[in-house]
Coordinates of C-alpha atoms and ligand atoms in Angstrom, one line a residue:
X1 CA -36.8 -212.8 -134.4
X2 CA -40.5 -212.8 -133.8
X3 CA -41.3 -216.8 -133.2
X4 CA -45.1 -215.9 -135.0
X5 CA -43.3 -215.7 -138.5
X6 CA -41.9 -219.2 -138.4
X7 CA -43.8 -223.1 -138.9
X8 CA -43.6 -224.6 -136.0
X9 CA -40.7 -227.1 -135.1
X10 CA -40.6 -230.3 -138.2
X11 CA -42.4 -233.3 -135.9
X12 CA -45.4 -235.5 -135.9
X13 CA -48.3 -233.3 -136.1
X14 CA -47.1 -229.9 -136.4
X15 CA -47.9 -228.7 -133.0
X16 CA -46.8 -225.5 -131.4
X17 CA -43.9 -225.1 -130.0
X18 CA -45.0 -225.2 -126.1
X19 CA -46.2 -228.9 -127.2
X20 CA -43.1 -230.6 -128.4
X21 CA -40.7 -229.9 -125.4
X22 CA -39.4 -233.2 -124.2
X23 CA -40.3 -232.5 -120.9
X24 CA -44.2 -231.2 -121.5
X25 CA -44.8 -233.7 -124.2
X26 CA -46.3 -237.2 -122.7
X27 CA -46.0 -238.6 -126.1
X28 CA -42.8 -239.3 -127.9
X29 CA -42.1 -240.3 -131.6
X30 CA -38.8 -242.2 -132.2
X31 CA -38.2 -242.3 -136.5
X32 CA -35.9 -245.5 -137.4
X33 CA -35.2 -245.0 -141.4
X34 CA -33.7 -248.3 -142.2
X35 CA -34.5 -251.3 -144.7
X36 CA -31.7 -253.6 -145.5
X37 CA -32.8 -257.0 -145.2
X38 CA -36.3 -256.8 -147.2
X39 CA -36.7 -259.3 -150.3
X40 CA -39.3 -257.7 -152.4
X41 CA -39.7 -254.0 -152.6
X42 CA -37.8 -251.8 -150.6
X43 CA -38.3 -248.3 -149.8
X44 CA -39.7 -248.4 -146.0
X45 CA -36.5 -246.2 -145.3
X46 CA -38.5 -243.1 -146.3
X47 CA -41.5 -243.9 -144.5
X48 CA -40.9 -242.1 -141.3
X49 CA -40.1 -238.9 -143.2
X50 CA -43.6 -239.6 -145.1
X51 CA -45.6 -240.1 -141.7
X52 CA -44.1 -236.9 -140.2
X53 CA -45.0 -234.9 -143.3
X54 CA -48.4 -236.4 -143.7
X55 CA -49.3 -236.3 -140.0
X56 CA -48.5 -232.2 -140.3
X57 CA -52.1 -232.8 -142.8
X58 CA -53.7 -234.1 -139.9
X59 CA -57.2 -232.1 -138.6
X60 CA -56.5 -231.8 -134.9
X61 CA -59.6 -232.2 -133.4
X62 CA -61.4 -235.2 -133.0
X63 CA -65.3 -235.4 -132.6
X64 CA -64.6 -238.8 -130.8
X65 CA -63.0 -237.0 -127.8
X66 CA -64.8 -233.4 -128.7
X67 CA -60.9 -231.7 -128.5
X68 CA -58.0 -231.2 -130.0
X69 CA -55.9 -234.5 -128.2
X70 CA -52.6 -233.5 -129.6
X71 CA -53.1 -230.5 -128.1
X72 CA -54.0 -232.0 -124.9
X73 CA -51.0 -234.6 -124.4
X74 CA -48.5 -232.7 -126.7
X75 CA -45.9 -235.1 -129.0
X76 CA -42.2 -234.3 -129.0
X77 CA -40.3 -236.0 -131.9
X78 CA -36.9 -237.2 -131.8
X79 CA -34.2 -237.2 -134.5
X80 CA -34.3 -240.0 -136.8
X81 CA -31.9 -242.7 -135.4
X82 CA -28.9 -243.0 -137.6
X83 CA -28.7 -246.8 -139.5
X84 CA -26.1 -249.1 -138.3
X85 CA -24.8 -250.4 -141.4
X86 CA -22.8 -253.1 -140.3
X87 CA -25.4 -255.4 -139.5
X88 CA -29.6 -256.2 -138.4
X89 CA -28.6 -257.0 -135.6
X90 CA -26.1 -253.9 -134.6
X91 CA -29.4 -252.2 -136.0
X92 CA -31.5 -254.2 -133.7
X93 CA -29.0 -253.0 -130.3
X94 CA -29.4 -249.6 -131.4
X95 CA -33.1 -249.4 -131.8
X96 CA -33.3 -251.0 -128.0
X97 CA -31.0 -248.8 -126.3
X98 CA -32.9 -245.8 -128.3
X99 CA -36.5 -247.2 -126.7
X100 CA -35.1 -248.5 -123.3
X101 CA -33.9 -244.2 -123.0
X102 CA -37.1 -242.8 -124.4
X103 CA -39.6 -244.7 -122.4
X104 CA -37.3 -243.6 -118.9
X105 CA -38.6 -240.0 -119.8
X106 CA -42.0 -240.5 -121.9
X107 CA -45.6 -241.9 -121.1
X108 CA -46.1 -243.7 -124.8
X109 CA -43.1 -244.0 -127.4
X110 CA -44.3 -244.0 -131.0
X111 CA -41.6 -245.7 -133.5
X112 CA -41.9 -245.0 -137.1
X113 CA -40.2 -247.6 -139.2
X114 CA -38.6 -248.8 -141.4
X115 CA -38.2 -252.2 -141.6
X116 CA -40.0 -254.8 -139.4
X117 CA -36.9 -255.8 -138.3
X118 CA -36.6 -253.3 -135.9
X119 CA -39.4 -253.8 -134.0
X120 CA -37.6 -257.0 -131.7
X121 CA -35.2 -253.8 -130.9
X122 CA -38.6 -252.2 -129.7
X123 CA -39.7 -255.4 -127.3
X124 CA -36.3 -255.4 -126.2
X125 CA -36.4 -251.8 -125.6
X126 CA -39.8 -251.8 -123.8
X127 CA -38.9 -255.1 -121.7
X128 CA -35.4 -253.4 -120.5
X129 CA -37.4 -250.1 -119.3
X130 CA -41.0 -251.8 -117.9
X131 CA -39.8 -255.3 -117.1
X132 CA -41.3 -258.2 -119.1
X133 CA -43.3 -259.9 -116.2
X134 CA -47.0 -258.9 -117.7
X135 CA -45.2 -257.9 -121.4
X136 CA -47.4 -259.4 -124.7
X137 CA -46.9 -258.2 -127.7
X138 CA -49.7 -257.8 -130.4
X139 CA -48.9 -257.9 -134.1
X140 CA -51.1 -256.2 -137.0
X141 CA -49.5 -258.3 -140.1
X142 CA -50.2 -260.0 -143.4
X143 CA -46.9 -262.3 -142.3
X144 CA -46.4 -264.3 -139.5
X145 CA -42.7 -263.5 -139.6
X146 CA -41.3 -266.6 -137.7
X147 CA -38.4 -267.9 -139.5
X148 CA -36.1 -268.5 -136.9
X149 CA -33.3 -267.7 -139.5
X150 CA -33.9 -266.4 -142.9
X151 CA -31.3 -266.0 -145.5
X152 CA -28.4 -266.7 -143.1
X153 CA -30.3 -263.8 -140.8
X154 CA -31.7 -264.2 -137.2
X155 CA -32.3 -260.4 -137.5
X156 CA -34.1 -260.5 -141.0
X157 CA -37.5 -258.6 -141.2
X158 CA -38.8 -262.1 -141.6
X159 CA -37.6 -263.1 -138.3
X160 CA -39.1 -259.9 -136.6
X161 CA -41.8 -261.8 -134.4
X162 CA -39.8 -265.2 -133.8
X163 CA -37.6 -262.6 -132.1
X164 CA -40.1 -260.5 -130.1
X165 CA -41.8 -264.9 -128.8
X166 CA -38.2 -264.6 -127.3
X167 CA -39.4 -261.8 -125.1
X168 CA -43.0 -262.0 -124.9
X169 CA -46.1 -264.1 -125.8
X170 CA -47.1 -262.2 -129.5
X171 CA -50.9 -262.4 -130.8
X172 CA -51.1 -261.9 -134.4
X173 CA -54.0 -260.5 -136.3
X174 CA -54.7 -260.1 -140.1
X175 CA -52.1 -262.9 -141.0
X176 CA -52.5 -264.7 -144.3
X177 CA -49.2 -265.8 -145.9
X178 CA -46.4 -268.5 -143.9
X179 CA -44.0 -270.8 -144.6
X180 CA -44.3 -274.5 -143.3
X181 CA -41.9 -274.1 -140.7
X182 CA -43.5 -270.9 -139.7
X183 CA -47.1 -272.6 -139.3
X184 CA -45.1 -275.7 -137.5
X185 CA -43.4 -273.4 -134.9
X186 CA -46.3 -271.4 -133.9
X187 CA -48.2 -275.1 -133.6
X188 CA -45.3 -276.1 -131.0
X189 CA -45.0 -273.0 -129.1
X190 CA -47.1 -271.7 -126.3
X191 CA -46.3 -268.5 -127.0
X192 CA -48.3 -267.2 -130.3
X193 CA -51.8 -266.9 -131.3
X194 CA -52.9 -266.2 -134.9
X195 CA -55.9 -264.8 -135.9
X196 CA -55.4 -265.4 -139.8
X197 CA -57.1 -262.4 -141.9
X198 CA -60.7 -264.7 -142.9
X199 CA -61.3 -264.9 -139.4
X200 CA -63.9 -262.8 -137.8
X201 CA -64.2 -264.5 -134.3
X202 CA -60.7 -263.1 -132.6
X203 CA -61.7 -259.5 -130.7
X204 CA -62.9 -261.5 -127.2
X205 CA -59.4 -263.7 -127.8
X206 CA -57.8 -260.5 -127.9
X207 CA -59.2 -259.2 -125.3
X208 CA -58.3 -261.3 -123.0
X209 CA -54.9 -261.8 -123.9
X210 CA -54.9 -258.2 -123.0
X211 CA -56.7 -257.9 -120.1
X212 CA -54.2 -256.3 -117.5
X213 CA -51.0 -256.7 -119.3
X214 CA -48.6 -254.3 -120.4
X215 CA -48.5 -254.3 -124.3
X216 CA -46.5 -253.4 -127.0
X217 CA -48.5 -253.1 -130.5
X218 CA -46.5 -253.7 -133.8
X219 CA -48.5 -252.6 -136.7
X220 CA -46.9 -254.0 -140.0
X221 CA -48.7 -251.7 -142.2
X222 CA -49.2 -254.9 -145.2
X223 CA -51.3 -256.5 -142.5
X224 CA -54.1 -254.1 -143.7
X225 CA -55.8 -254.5 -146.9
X226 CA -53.9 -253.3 -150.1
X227 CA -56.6 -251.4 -151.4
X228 CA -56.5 -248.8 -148.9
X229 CA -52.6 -249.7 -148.1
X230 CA -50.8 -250.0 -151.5
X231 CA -47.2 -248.7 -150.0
X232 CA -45.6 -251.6 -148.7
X233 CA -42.6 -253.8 -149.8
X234 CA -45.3 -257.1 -150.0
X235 CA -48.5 -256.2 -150.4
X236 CA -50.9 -259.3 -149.7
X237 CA -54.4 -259.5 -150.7
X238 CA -57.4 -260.1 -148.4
X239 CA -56.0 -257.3 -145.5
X240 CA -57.7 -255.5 -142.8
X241 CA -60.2 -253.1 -142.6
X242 CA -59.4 -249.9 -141.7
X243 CA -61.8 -250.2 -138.5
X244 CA -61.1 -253.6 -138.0
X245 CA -57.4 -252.5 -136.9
X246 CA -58.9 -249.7 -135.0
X247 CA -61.3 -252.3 -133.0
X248 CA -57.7 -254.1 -132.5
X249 CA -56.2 -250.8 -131.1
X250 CA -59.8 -250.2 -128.9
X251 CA -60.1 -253.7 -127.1
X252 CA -56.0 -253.2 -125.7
X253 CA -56.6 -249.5 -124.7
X254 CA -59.9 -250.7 -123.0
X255 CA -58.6 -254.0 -121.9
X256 CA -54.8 -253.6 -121.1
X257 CA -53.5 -252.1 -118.2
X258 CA -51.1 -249.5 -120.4
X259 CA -49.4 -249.7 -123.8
X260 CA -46.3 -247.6 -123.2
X261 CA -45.0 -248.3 -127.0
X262 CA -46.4 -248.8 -130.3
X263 CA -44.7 -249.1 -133.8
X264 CA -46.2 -248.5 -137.2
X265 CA -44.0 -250.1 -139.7
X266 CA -43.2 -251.2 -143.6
X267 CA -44.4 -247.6 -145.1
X268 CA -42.9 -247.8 -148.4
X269 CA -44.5 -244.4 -150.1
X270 CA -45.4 -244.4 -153.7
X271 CA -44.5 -241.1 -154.9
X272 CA -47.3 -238.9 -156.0
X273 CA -49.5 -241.1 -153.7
X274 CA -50.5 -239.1 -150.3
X275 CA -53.7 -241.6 -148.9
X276 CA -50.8 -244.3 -147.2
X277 CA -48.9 -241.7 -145.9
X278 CA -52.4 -240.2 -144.7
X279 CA -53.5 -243.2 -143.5
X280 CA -50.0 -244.5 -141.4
X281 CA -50.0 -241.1 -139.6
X282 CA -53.7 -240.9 -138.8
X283 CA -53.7 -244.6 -137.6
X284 CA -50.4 -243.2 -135.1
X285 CA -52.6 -240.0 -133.9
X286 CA -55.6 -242.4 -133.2
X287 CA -53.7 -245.0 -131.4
X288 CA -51.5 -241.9 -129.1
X289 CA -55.4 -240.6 -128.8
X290 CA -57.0 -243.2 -127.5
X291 CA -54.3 -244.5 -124.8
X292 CA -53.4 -241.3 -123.5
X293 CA -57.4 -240.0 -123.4
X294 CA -58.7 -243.3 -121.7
Ligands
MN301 MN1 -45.6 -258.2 -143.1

C-alpha cells in the first residue's frame, strides 16, 4: 500500500519513517508505565503514553538551532516495557537490563516514566553500559527522596535517590520538602548536594560538579513549580521555573563531557488538561536538542 496515505510510525515526535529506524536514529526513547509504590496520587503509569501523544504536537523546528533537530538526529522509540508486578525491585532489574541494552546501540536514551522509582534501574543501567568511574547524577525534584527504606521498601519512589548515592554522587535542584532522616543522611554523606528550591546561588555548583563527567539527569517533573506542572502525584508549592530547569539542562550539556541518559518522570496527566503533557515532552525534545546539537 502506498506508505504516503498512512501517519507515520506512533513514537516521540512523529517523525518520518527514515527517522525512527533503530539503527539511523542517535536518540532512543525507552517508556516505563509503572506506579505501584506512590502514597498520594497515583496515575504516573499513563504518563509515557501522554508524552508520546503530546510530543507528536511538538513544532519541529527550533529558532535556537535554526533547523528542525529531530529531523537532524532522528528518535526511534521503543515498546513500553511491560510492569513487573511482583515487586519494585523486580521492576527496578528490569528497567536496568532494558537501559544497560539500549545505550549498547544508542547515543542518548530518553526514559519516560512512571514512577520515580525506576530511575535507580536507570543509574544502574547507565553505570553497567558506561562504567561509573566519572558517573554523577543530577536530580530536578521537589523531594529529596532519601529514605533508605520506606514503608518496608528499599525500592519505594521515596527511596529513588538514596538508591542512585549507591551508584553515583547525586546533586539535587529545586528540593523543598524532607524528612529528618532524609536531611541527617545527606548531612553525613559525601555523596549529595542540595540546592533547595529558595536558592538562587547553585548554577556555578552545578557546573562544576559537572564539569567533565558523564551524567545522568533525573527530572521528577513535581520539582518544577505546580503552576505550570499541576500533573504530578505530590505537587509542592514554591517549584521551578520553567527556564530555570532549562539553565539546569544548559550548564551539563555545556559543562559535562556527555549525558548518554536522561529520565523525565512522575507525569500523572489530568484529563482534559494538555499544557503538562505539552510541557513534559517539550522539556524531553529540548534536553535530546541540546546534547546531541552541542
Ligand atoms: Mn518528587
Amino acid at each position: 500500500m502506498k506508505e504516503s496515505l498512512f501517519q507515520p510510525p506512533w513514537g516521540f515526535l512523529s517523525l518520518p519513517k527514515a527517522r525512527t529506524a533503530p539503527d539511523v536514529a542517535r536518540a532512543w526513547v525507552l517508556p516505563v508505565p509503572y506506579d505501584a509504590t506512590v502514597c498520594y496520587g497515583s496515575g504516573s503509569r499513563y504518563g509515557p503514553a501522554a508524552i508520546l501523544t503530546a510530543s507528536r504536537a511538538i513544532e519541529l523546528y527550533d529558532y535556537e538551532f535554526g533547523c528542525e533537530p529531530g529531523a537532524t538526529f532522528g528518535v526511534h522509540t521503543l515498546p513500553p516495557l511491560a510492569p513487573q508486578r511482583q515487586s519494585p525491585e523486580a521492576m527496578v532489574a528490569a528497567v536496568e537490563e532494558a537501559v544497560a541494552d539500549a545505550l549498547s546501540r544508542c547515543e542518548l536514551l530518553a526514559v519516560f516514566g512512571g514512577e520515580h522509582t525506576i530511575s535507580a534501574g536507570v543509574a544502574r543501567g547507565v553505570a553497567r553500559a558506561r562504567g561509573d568511574k566519572d558517573l554523577v547524577c543530577v536530580q530536578i525534584d521537589a523531594h529529596a527522596d532519601l529514605w533508605d527504606n520506606y514503608e518496608g521498601s528499599k525500592y519505594s519512589h521515596a527511596c529513588a535517590a538514596r538508591r542512585i548515592v549507591e551508584i553515583c554522587p547525586v546533586f539535587q535542584i529545586g528540593i523543598r520538602n524532607l524528612a529528618a532522616a532524609e536531611d541527617q543522611f545527606r548531612r553525613s554523606s559525601d555523596r549529595v548536594t542540595i540546592a533547595f528550591a529558595e536558592e538562587t546561588d547553585w548554577l556555578p555548583k552545578l557546573a562544576q560538579f559537572v564539569r567533565g563527567k558523564t551524567v545522568f539527569l533525573t527530572v521528577d517533573l513535581d520539582g518544577l513549580d505546580p503552576s505550570i506542572m499541576p500533573a504530578v502525584g505530590t505537587p509542592e508549592p514554591g517549584g521551578l521555573t520553567w527556564q530555570q530547569v532549562l539553565s539546569v539542562v544548559r550548564a551539563i550539556c555545556r559543562e559535562a563531557k556527555r549525558m548518554p541518559v536522561f529520565d523525565v518522570v512522575e507525569l500523572s496527566p489530568i484529563p482534559g488538561m494538555n499544557g503538562p503533557d505539552f510541557l513534559a515532552a517539550r522539556l524531553a525534545y529540548k534536553i535530546m536538542s541540546l546534547e546531541l546539537l552541542k
